[in-house]
Coordinates of C-alpha atoms and ligand atoms in Angstrom, one line a residue:
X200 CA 110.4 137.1 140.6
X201 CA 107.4 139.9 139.9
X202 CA 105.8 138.5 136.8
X203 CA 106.2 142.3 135.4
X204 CA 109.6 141.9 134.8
X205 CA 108.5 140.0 132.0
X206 CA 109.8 141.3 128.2
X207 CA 108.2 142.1 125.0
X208 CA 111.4 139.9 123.5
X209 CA 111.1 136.8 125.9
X210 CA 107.0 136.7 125.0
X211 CA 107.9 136.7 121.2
X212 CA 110.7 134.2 120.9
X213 CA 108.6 132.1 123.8
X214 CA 105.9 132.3 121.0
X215 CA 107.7 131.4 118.4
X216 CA 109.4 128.4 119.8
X217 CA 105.9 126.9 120.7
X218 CA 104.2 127.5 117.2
X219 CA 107.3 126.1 115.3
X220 CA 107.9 123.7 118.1
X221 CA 111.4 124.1 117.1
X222 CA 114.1 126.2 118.6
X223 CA 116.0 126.6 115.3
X224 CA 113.1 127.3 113.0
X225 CA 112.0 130.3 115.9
X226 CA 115.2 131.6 115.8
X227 CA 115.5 131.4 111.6
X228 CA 112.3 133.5 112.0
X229 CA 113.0 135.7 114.2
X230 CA 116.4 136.3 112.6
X231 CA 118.3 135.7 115.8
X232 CA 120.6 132.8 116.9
X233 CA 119.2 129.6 118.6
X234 CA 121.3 130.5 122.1
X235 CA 120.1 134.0 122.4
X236 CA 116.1 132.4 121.6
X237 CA 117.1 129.9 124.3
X238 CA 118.4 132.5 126.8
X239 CA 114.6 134.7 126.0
X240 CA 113.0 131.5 126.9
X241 CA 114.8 130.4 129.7
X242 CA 114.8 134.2 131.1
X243 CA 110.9 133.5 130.7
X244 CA 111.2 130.1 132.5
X245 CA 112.7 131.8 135.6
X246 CA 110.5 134.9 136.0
X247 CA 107.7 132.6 135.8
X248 CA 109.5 129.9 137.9
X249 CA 107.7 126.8 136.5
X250 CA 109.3 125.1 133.7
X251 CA 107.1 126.2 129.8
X252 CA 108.8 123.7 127.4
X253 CA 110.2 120.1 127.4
X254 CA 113.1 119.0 125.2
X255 CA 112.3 115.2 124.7
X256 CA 115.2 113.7 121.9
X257 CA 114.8 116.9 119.4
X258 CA 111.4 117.5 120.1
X259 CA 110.1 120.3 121.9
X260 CA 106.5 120.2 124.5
X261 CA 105.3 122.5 126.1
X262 CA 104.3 121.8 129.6
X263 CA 100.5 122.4 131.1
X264 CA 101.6 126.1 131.7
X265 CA 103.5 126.4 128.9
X266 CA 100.5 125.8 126.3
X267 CA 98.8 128.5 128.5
X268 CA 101.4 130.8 127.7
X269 CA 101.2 130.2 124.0
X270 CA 97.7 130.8 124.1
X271 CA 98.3 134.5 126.2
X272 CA 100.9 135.1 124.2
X273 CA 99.0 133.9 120.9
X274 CA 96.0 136.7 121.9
X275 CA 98.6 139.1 123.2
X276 CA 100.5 139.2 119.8
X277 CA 97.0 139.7 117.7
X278 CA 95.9 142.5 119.8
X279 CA 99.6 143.9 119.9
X280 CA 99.6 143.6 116.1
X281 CA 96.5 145.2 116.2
X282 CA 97.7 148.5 117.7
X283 CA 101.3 148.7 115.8
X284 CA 98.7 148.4 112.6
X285 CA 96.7 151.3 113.7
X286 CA 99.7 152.8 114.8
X287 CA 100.9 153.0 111.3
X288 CA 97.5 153.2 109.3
X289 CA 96.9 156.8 111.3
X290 CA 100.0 157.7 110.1
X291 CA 99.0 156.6 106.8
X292 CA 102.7 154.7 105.9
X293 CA 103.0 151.6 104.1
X294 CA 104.6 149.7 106.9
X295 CA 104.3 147.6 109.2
X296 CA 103.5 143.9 109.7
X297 CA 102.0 141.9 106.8
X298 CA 100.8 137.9 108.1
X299 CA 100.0 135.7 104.9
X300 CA 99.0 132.0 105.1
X301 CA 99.0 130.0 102.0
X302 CA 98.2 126.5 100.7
X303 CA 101.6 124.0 100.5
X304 CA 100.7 124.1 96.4
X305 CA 101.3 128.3 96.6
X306 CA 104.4 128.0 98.0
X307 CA 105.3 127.4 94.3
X308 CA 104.5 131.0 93.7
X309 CA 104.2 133.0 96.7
X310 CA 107.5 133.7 97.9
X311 CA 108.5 134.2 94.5
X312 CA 106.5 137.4 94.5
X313 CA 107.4 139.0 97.6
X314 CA 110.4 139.5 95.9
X315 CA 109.3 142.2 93.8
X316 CA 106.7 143.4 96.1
X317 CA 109.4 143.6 99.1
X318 CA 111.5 145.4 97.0
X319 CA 108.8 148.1 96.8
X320 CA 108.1 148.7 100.3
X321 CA 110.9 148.1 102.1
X322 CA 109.6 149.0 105.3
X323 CA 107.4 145.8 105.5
X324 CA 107.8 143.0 108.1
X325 CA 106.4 139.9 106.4
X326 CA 105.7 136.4 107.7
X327 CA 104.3 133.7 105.1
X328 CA 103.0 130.7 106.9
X329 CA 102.2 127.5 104.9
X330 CA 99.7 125.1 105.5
X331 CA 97.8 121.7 103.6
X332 CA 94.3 123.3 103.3
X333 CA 93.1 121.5 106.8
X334 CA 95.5 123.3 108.8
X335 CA 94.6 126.3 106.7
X336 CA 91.2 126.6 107.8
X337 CA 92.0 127.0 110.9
X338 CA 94.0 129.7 110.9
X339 CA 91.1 131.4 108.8
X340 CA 88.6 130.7 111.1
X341 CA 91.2 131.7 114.3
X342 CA 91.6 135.0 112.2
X343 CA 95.5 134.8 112.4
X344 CA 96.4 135.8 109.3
X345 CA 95.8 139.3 106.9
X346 CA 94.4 137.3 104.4
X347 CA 95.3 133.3 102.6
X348 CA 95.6 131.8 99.5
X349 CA 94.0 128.9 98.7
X350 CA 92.4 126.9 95.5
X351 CA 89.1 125.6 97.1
X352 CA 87.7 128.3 99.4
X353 CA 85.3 127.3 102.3
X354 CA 81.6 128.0 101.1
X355 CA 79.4 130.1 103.3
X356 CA 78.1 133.2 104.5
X357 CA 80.9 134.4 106.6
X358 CA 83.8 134.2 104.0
X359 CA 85.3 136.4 101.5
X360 CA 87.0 135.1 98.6
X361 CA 88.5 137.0 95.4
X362 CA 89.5 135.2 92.6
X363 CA 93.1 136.1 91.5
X364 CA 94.3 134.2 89.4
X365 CA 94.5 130.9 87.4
X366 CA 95.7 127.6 89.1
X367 CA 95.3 125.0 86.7
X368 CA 94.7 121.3 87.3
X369 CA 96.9 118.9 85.0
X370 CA 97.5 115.3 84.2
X371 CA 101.4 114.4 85.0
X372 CA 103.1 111.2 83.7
X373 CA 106.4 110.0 83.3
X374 CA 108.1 111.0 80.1
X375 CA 108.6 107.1 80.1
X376 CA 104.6 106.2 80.6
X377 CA 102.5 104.2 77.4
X378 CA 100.5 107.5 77.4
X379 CA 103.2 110.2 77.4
X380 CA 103.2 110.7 73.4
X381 CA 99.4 109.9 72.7
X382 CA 97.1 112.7 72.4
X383 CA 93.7 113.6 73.0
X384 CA 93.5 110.8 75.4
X385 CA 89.6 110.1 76.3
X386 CA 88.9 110.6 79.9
X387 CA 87.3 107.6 80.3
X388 CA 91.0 105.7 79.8
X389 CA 92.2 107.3 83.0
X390 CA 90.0 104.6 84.6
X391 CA 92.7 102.1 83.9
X392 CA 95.7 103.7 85.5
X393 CA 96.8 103.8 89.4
X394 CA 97.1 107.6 90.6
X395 CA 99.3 109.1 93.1
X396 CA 97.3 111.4 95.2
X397 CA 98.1 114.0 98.1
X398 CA 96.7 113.6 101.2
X399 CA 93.3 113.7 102.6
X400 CA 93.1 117.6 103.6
X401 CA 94.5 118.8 101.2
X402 CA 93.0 121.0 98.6
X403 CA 94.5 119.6 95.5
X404 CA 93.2 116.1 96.8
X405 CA 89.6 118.0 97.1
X406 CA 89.8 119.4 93.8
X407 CA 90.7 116.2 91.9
X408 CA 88.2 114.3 93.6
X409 CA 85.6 116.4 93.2
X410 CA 86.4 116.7 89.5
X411 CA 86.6 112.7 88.9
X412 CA 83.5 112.4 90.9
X413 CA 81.6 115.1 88.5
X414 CA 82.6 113.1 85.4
X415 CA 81.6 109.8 86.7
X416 CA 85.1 108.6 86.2
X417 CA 86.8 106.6 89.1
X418 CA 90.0 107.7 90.5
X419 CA 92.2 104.6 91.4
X420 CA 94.7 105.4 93.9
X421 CA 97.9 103.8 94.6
X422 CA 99.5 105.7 96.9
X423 CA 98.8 108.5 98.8
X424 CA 101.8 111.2 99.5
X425 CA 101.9 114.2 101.4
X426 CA 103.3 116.8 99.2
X427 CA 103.4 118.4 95.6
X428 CA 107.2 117.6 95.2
X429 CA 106.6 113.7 96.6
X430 CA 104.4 113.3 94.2
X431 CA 106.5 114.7 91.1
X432 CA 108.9 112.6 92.5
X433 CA 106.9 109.2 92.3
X434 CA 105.6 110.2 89.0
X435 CA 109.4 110.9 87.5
X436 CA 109.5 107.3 88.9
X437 CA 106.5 106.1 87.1
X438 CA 104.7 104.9 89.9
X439 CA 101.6 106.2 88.8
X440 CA 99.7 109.3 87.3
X441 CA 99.3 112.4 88.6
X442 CA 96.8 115.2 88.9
X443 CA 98.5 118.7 90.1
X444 CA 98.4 121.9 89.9
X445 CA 100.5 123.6 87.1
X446 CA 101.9 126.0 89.3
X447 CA 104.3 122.9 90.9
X448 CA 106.3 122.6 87.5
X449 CA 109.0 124.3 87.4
X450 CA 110.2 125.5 83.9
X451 CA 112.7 122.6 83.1
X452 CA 109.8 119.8 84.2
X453 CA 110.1 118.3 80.9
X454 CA 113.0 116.9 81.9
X455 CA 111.7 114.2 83.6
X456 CA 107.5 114.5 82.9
X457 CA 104.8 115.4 80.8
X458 CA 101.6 116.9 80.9
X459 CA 99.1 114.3 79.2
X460 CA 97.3 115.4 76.8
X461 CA 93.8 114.3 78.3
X462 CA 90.1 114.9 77.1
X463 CA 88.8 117.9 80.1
X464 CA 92.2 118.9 80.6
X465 CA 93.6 121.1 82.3
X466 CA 90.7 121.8 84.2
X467 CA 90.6 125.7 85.6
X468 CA 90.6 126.7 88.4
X469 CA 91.7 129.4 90.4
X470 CA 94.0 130.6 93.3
X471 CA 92.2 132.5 95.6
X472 CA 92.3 135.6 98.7
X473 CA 90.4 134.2 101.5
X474 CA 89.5 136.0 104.5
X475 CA 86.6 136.2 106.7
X476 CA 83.8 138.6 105.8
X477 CA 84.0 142.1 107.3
X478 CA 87.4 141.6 108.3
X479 CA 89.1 145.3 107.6
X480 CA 92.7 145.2 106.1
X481 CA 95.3 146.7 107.2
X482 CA 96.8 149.2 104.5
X483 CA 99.8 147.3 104.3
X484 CA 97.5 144.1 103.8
X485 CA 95.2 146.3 101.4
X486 CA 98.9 147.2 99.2
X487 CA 100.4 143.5 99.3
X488 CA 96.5 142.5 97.9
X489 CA 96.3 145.6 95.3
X490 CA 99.8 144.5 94.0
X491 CA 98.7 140.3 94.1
X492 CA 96.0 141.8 91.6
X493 CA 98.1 143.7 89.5
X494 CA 101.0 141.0 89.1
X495 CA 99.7 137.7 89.6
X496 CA 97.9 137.3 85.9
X497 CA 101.3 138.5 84.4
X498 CA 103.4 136.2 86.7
X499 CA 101.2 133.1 86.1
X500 CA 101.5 133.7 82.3
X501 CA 105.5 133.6 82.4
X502 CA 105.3 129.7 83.7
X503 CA 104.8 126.6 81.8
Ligands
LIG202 P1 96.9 122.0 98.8 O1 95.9 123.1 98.2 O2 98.3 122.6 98.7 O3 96.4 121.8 100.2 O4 96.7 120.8 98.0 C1 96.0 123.4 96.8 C2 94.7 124.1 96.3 O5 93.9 124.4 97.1 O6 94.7 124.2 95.1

């Protein structure tokens, strides 16, 4: 079969089948059912005639020609996006497509104010990606996203970061732990409890060390984890300490934890917008940005 007979719809749930590699998360994106994202696919498959993906157990591959696709497809959708963009920046609307990647710590905070901001501009399509800071990086430096959110931006030349608002680093323990009902505990005393840490990669892991190493203090790890809500977990569980960002408590934390009262503490920081320099927003990126910068302080100040 002519490769022109090729669709708009196969190429996108194609795409979103091999970035997922899942067929159920592409079709909860795409807001279509898992059988009509297969049927795109396979429609795909037989234009091209050579088989894209590979369904080993639960897992999905993609095959030599497959991860060509996705790379096609990948540029396609950028370029496409491009000209939908321009499309509705000429016409000077506030809609469109809106790509945001974020740090696993904002997912805290994020979705929580599209809500609001969605509810102002209807007409926006948006897609929040979230990544450990690692995997974040590359999207930045692969330009896929509007802008991201992140704690500890990359340094250099070619990056622009805007500070937006406060992301604070605090001690957890156990509302159980010898510690939980002493105050003004001196930093130094930190050097005789085990930590629970996220993983390498990540940027609360970056953070902590960075701030241990400044004070000359040394961080003993127990266990490493690979997420915020692990973490809480182990804590509640006293396991260990914990060093987070505030913006993982939820109001009602206090049910199980408590944030120590230690000497430095809580150290600030902030969350930031991250995108390369010169990169020119879109005006639905520029109005989702403008409205981070008039909410976020507010928001932040409503939590623990
Ligand atoms: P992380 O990043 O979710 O990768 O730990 C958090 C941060 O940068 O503050």
């Amino acid at each position: 079969m002519p490769l022109s007979r090729v669709s708009m719809r196969q190429l996108r749930a194609f795409e979103a089948v091999a970035r997922n590699r899942s067929y159920s998360r592409a079709a909860e994106e795409l807001h279509i059912t898992q059988p009509a994202v297969s049927k795109q696919v396979k429609l795909l498959k037989d234009i091209i005639g050579l088989e894209l993906v590979e369904v080993v157990g639960k897992r999905v591959f993609l095959t030599e020609i497959g991860q060509q696709l996705y790379t096609t497809c990948g540029e396609w959708l950028d370029t496409w996006g491009r000209f939908e963009q321009a499309v509705a920046d000429k016409k000077g609307t506030t809609q469109g497509r809106l790509r945001i990647a974020t740090v696993t710590t904002a997912e805290y905070f994020m979705p929580r104010m599209l809500g609001p901001f969605c509810a102002q501009y209807p007409g926006i399509d948006i897609s929040m990606e979230v990544f450990n800071r690692d995997r974040l990086l590359e999207q930045l430096s692969d330009n896929r996203a509007d802008f991201c959110i992140m704690g500890v931006p990359p340094e250099g030349k070619n990056i622009h970061s805007e500070e937006l608002m406060a992301n604070d680093l605090v001690v957890i323990a156990s509302a159980e732990h010898e510690l939980a009902q002493r105050q003004n505990i001196p930093l130094r005393e930190l050097e005789n409890f085990q930590f629970l840490v996220r993983e390498q990669g990540s940027g609360t892991r970056i953070a902590v060390q960075r701030e241990f190493d400044a004070k000359q203090i040394e961080l003993n790890v127990r266990m490493e984890l690979g997420s915020n809500v692990a973490i809480k977990q182990a804590v509640a569980g006293n396991l260990g300490l914990g060093v987070l960002s505030s913006s993982t408590l939820h109001r009602n934390y206090r049910d199980e934890l408590v944030i120590l009262d230690v000497e430095g503490f809580p150290i600030r920081r902030a969350w930031y917008a991250v995108r390369p320099k010169g990169k020119k927003l879109s005006i639905v990126a520029q109005t989702f940005l403008d409205f981070l910068r008039q909410n976020a302080h507010q928001y932040m100040e409503q939590r623990p």
